[in-house]
Structures are given as C-alpha cells and as structure tokens.
Amino acid sequence: MALIRLDKCLADRTPHSRSDVKRLLREGAVLVDGVPVRDGSLRIDPDVQTVTCRGTALRSDAHVYFIVNKPLGYVCATEDRQHPVVTALIPEAQRVRGLFPAGRLDADSTGMVLLTEDGDLAHRLLAPKRHVPKYYLLRLARPYEPDYARRAAAGLTLSDGTVCRPAELSPIEAEDRYALICLHEGRYHQVRRMMAAMGNHVEMLHRVGIGGLLLPVSIKAGGFLELFHKDVENLLNPEPFSSVYERIVNNFPSYLINEGQ
Ligand code: URA
C-alpha cells in the first residue's frame, strides 16, 4: 500500500475530525509502532505499521462495513432532526467518519441495513442494473392468498401504474399471514405497495437479507455486527431463493422476537 500522511490516516479511520487529530498529535496521544509521533505530515504504511490513538489501534483495512438490525422508528440517514438515525447504532469509538447507510429501509420497517464508508461497494449494491436481491419477512393483515406468488412473479402493477420487476414470494409454511418476499429493485414502499395492489396490507416488514448475506438471528433489534471482507463479497453473490427460504423458515420463530420493537 502507498504511504499516506499520518493525520489523513487518523481522520479517515477514527471518529475524530481533522482539528481533533491535530490536538491528539500535539498531546502525544498518537503512537506509531509504540513511539509518540507529533508530526501529522509523517508518511506511514498502515498495513505494516501499528498506529494507536489514545491506546486504540487503528483499523488496518481501508473500509469498514457493519450490518445493523434497524429497530422501528429509526431512519436510514446520517442526521435527522426528528428521528434517531441508523448510524447512531454503532458505538462512537467504532463510528468512522463518512459512515452512511447503503440503501433505505422505511422508519416503520425493521431489519438489516448495511453501513459503510465504501462508496464503490454501495454503488455496486444499489445499481439498478445489478438487481442485488433483498429479502423481507412480512406479516399480512389478512391471510395469504394462493395466487400471490404467481402475481408477484408476473410483475405487479402498483396503484400509480408502476410495473414492478418479477419478485419471488412464498408463504411461511403453516402460517397463514407470514411470507417471505425477494425484490430485485428498490422502489419507495415497494413491498407495502405490492401487497396493497393484491388487496392485502403489510402489518410488519423485516428485512432479513441482502444479496448472499442474511441477518444473523443473534443480532437483536438495535444490535450490529462488523463484517469481515469475506462477508462483504457474499453481499454480491446471492443464493437461489429456495435456499434462502429454507434458512429463513428454519429460523422463523427467532425473527419474530423483533416484532413490535
Ligand atoms: N418495501 C417497503 O415497503 N418498505 C421498506 O422499507 C422496504 C421495502
């Protein structure tokens, strides 16, 4: 890796602003390979050298990725005057600058949101041409009708005339009001509007997967997980709907713990 300025490295890989970084350097709070360094213009290789700031080692990878289990009421934004934001679910010490939610989930939906400062990955995940699948568990107000899957697969027409891309939809066995849906695009309130187009109403919507990565049931509402690079690659390598369905059904009751949160 090319050598980069110590002050830039600190500003990129810690929550501190550039002026905080200057102060921390002046105070001798920054060590490179155990030695205090006060000169921010020093060029270092963060992959080879160990940099600590107030005793905490800087991450060595260039990008960070978290998944959070968004609770009800949180918005997918970095700042909001009225609602709590998803980035606040990451503890301050790990909240690197530039962290943003890659994609949206409504305030009244819950579940998996990816947070990163890697604009390239976010772009690849969200690019309409890629159609990276997103999986949602939903609870309906009225029982699931047998023709829903066929209608969703044919491409539903929403009330404003928008024609949706074909989507996979399947009821959760032995449950007449729960289903799993897989979308290959991300329109405003899409799942809710698709179910409304079929005369039903979504009471609960929980995103359980993005691409080839499912939200682990161990992450409860408001919890988060930092991803390894291997997991990040999985995001862009989806599995067939049938195998995702099987994994979700096997864990189904655990996902319901999030309901109402
Ligand atoms: N579809 C919706 O209706 N809401 C979401 O948050 C995501 C997909």
Coordinates of C-alpha atoms and ligand atoms in Angstrom, one line a residue:
M1 CA 0.0 0.0 0.0
A2 CA 1.2 3.6 -0.8
L3 CA 2.4 5.6 2.2
I4 CA -0.2 8.0 3.5
R5 CA 0.0 11.0 5.8
L6 CA -0.5 10.1 9.5
D7 CA -3.0 12.9 10.0
K8 CA -5.1 11.8 7.0
C9 CA -5.0 8.2 8.1
L10 CA -6.2 9.2 11.6
A11 CA -9.0 11.4 10.2
D12 CA -10.1 8.6 7.8
R13 CA -10.0 5.7 10.3
T14 CA -11.2 7.2 13.5
P15 CA -14.3 9.2 14.5
H16 CA -12.0 12.3 15.1
S17 CA -12.2 15.4 12.9
R18 CA -9.0 16.9 11.4
S19 CA -8.8 19.5 14.2
D20 CA -9.2 16.8 16.9
V21 CA -6.4 14.9 15.1
K22 CA -4.1 17.9 15.3
R23 CA -4.8 18.2 19.0
L24 CA -4.3 14.5 19.7
L25 CA -1.0 14.6 17.8
R26 CA 0.1 17.6 19.8
E27 CA -0.8 15.9 23.1
G28 CA 1.3 12.9 22.2
A29 CA -1.8 10.6 22.1
V30 CA -0.7 9.0 18.8
L31 CA 1.9 6.3 18.7
V32 CA 3.4 4.7 15.6
D33 CA 5.0 1.4 16.4
G34 CA 4.9 2.4 20.1
V35 CA 6.6 5.7 19.6
P36 CA 4.7 9.0 20.1
V37 CA 4.6 11.0 16.9
R38 CA 3.6 14.6 16.9
D39 CA 4.1 15.4 13.2
G40 CA 0.9 14.7 11.2
S41 CA 2.7 15.0 7.9
L42 CA 4.8 11.9 8.6
R43 CA 4.0 9.3 5.9
I44 CA 3.2 5.8 7.2
D45 CA 2.1 2.4 5.9
P46 CA -1.0 1.5 8.0
D47 CA -0.8 -2.1 6.7
V48 CA 2.6 -2.6 8.1
Q49 CA 3.0 -0.1 10.9
T50 CA 0.8 -0.2 14.1
V51 CA -0.8 3.2 14.8
T52 CA -2.7 3.7 18.1
C53 CA -4.7 6.7 19.1
R54 CA -5.3 7.0 22.9
G55 CA -4.4 3.4 23.2
T56 CA -6.8 2.1 20.5
A57 CA -5.3 0.6 17.4
L58 CA -6.4 2.0 14.1
R59 CA -8.1 -0.4 11.8
S60 CA -5.8 -1.6 9.1
D61 CA -8.4 -2.2 6.4
A62 CA -9.3 0.6 4.2
H63 CA -13.0 0.3 4.5
V64 CA -15.4 -0.7 7.3
Y65 CA -18.7 -2.5 6.9
F66 CA -21.4 -3.0 9.6
I67 CA -24.8 -4.6 9.4
V68 CA -27.4 -3.4 11.9
N69 CA -30.8 -4.7 12.8
K70 CA -32.7 -1.4 12.5
P71 CA -35.4 -1.0 15.2
L72 CA -38.8 0.6 14.4
G73 CA -38.7 4.4 14.2
Y74 CA -35.0 4.7 13.1
V75 CA -34.4 6.4 9.8
C76 CA -31.7 5.4 7.2
A77 CA -29.8 8.7 7.3
T78 CA -26.7 10.1 9.0
E79 CA -28.6 13.1 10.5
D80 CA -32.2 13.8 11.2
R81 CA -33.9 16.4 13.4
Q82 CA -36.9 14.2 14.4
H83 CA -35.9 10.6 14.4
P84 CA -32.9 8.6 15.6
V85 CA -30.6 7.6 12.8
V86 CA -29.2 4.1 12.0
T87 CA -25.5 5.3 12.2
A88 CA -26.1 6.0 15.9
L89 CA -26.5 2.3 16.4
I90 CA -22.7 1.9 16.0
P91 CA -20.8 2.8 19.2
E92 CA -19.0 6.1 18.9
A93 CA -15.5 4.6 19.1
Q94 CA -16.2 2.5 16.0
R95 CA -18.1 5.1 14.1
V96 CA -15.6 6.1 11.4
R97 CA -16.2 9.3 9.5
G98 CA -18.2 9.1 6.4
L99 CA -20.2 6.1 7.5
F100 CA -23.6 6.0 5.8
P101 CA -26.5 3.5 5.2
A102 CA -26.1 1.8 1.8
G103 CA -29.8 1.7 0.9
R104 CA -33.0 2.6 2.6
L105 CA -35.5 0.9 4.9
D106 CA -38.6 2.8 6.0
A107 CA -38.9 4.1 9.5
D108 CA -41.7 1.6 10.1
S109 CA -39.7 -1.3 8.8
T110 CA -37.1 -3.2 10.8
G111 CA -34.1 -5.4 10.0
M112 CA -30.9 -5.5 8.0
V113 CA -29.2 -2.3 6.9
L114 CA -25.6 -2.1 5.7
L115 CA -23.5 0.8 6.9
T116 CA -20.2 1.6 5.3
E117 CA -18.0 4.5 4.1
D118 CA -17.2 2.5 0.9
G119 CA -19.0 4.4 -1.8
D120 CA -17.9 2.0 -4.5
L121 CA -19.5 -1.0 -2.8
A122 CA -22.7 0.9 -2.0
H123 CA -22.9 1.9 -5.7
R124 CA -22.4 -1.7 -6.8
L125 CA -25.0 -2.9 -4.4
L126 CA -27.6 -0.3 -5.3
A127 CA -27.0 -0.1 -9.1
P128 CA -30.4 -0.8 -10.7
K129 CA -28.7 -3.0 -13.3
R130 CA -27.3 -5.4 -10.8
H131 CA -30.6 -6.2 -9.2
V132 CA -29.0 -7.4 -5.9
P133 CA -31.8 -9.2 -4.2
K134 CA -33.3 -8.1 -0.9
Y135 CA -35.3 -10.4 1.3
Y136 CA -38.2 -9.4 3.6
L137 CA -40.2 -11.3 6.0
L138 CA -43.7 -9.8 6.2
R139 CA -46.9 -10.2 8.2
L140 CA -50.2 -9.5 6.5
A141 CA -53.4 -8.2 7.9
R142 CA -55.4 -10.9 6.0
P143 CA -54.5 -14.5 5.1
Y144 CA -52.1 -15.1 2.3
E145 CA -53.9 -16.0 -1.0
P146 CA -52.6 -18.8 -3.2
D147 CA -52.3 -16.7 -6.3
Y148 CA -50.0 -14.1 -4.7
A149 CA -46.8 -15.8 -5.8
R150 CA -47.8 -16.1 -9.4
R151 CA -48.9 -12.5 -9.5
A152 CA -45.7 -11.2 -7.9
A153 CA -43.6 -13.4 -10.3
A154 CA -45.5 -11.9 -13.3
G155 CA -44.6 -8.3 -12.3
L156 CA -47.3 -6.4 -10.3
T157 CA -48.7 -3.1 -11.4
L158 CA -48.8 -0.6 -8.5
S159 CA -51.7 1.9 -8.0
D160 CA -49.7 4.6 -9.7
G161 CA -49.2 2.4 -12.8
T162 CA -45.6 1.4 -12.0
V163 CA -44.9 -2.1 -13.2
C164 CA -42.6 -4.0 -10.8
R165 CA -39.9 -6.4 -11.8
P166 CA -40.8 -10.0 -11.1
A167 CA -40.4 -10.9 -7.4
E168 CA -40.3 -14.2 -5.6
L169 CA -43.0 -14.6 -2.9
S170 CA -43.7 -17.6 -0.7
P171 CA -45.9 -18.1 2.4
I172 CA -44.2 -19.3 5.5
E173 CA -45.3 -22.9 5.9
A174 CA -48.1 -23.4 8.5
E175 CA -48.5 -19.7 8.9
D176 CA -51.4 -18.0 7.0
R177 CA -50.3 -14.4 7.4
Y178 CA -46.5 -14.6 7.1
A179 CA -44.5 -14.7 3.9
L180 CA -41.0 -14.1 2.5
I181 CA -40.5 -11.9 -0.5
C182 CA -37.5 -11.2 -2.6
L183 CA -37.2 -8.0 -4.5
H184 CA -34.7 -7.2 -7.3
E185 CA -35.2 -3.5 -7.2
G186 CA -35.9 -0.9 -4.6
R187 CA -38.9 1.4 -5.1
Y188 CA -40.5 3.6 -2.5
H189 CA -42.6 1.5 0.0
Q190 CA -42.4 -1.3 -2.6
V191 CA -43.4 -4.3 -0.5
R192 CA -46.3 -2.4 1.1
R193 CA -47.5 -1.1 -2.3
M194 CA -47.2 -4.6 -3.9
M195 CA -49.3 -6.2 -1.2
A196 CA -51.8 -3.4 -1.4
A197 CA -52.0 -4.0 -5.2
M198 CA -53.1 -7.5 -4.3
G199 CA -55.7 -6.3 -1.8
N200 CA -53.9 -7.0 1.4
H201 CA -52.0 -4.9 3.9
V202 CA -48.5 -5.3 5.4
E203 CA -48.6 -5.0 9.2
M204 CA -44.9 -5.9 9.8
L205 CA -41.9 -5.7 7.5
H206 CA -38.5 -7.0 8.5
R207 CA -35.5 -7.2 6.1
V208 CA -33.7 -10.4 6.6
G209 CA -31.1 -10.4 3.8
I210 CA -29.2 -8.5 1.2
G211 CA -27.6 -10.4 -1.7
G212 CA -25.9 -13.5 -0.3
L213 CA -25.9 -12.3 3.3
L214 CA -28.6 -13.0 5.8
L215 CA -29.1 -11.1 9.1
P216 CA -27.9 -13.4 11.8
V217 CA -30.8 -14.0 14.3
S218 CA -28.3 -13.4 17.1
I219 CA -28.4 -9.7 16.2
K220 CA -31.4 -8.3 18.1
A221 CA -33.1 -5.1 17.3
G222 CA -30.6 -2.2 17.7
G223 CA -27.7 -4.6 17.5
F224 CA -24.8 -4.6 15.0
L225 CA -22.1 -6.7 13.5
E226 CA -18.9 -5.7 11.9
L227 CA -18.3 -7.6 8.7
F228 CA -15.2 -9.3 7.5
H229 CA -14.1 -8.8 3.9
K230 CA -15.2 -12.3 3.1
D231 CA -18.8 -11.5 4.2
V232 CA -18.7 -8.4 2.1
E233 CA -18.0 -10.4 -1.0
N234 CA -21.1 -12.5 -0.2
L235 CA -23.3 -9.5 -0.5
L236 CA -22.7 -9.6 -4.2
N237 CA -23.1 -13.4 -4.5
P238 CA -26.8 -14.2 -3.9
E239 CA -28.1 -17.7 -3.4
P240 CA -31.2 -19.1 -5.1
F241 CA -34.5 -18.0 -3.4
S242 CA -35.3 -21.6 -2.4
S243 CA -32.2 -22.0 -0.2
V244 CA -32.7 -18.5 1.4
Y245 CA -36.3 -19.5 2.0
E246 CA -35.3 -22.7 3.7
R247 CA -32.8 -20.9 6.0
I248 CA -35.4 -18.3 6.9
V249 CA -38.1 -20.9 7.6
N250 CA -35.7 -22.9 9.8
N251 CA -35.1 -19.8 11.9
F252 CA -38.5 -18.3 11.5
P253 CA -39.6 -18.0 15.2
S254 CA -36.4 -16.3 16.1
Y255 CA -37.1 -13.5 13.7
L256 CA -40.4 -12.8 15.3
I257 CA -38.6 -11.7 18.5
N258 CA -38.1 -8.4 16.7
E259 CA -41.8 -7.8 16.3
G260 CA -43.1 -4.7 17.9
Q261 CA -39.7 -3.2 18.5
Ligands
URA1 N1 -40.6 -2.1 0.9 C1 -41.3 -1.3 1.8 O1 -42.5 -1.2 1.6 N2 -40.6 -0.7 2.8 C2 -39.3 -0.9 3.0 O2 -38.8 -0.4 4.0 C3 -38.6 -1.7 2.1 C4 -39.2 -2.3 1.1

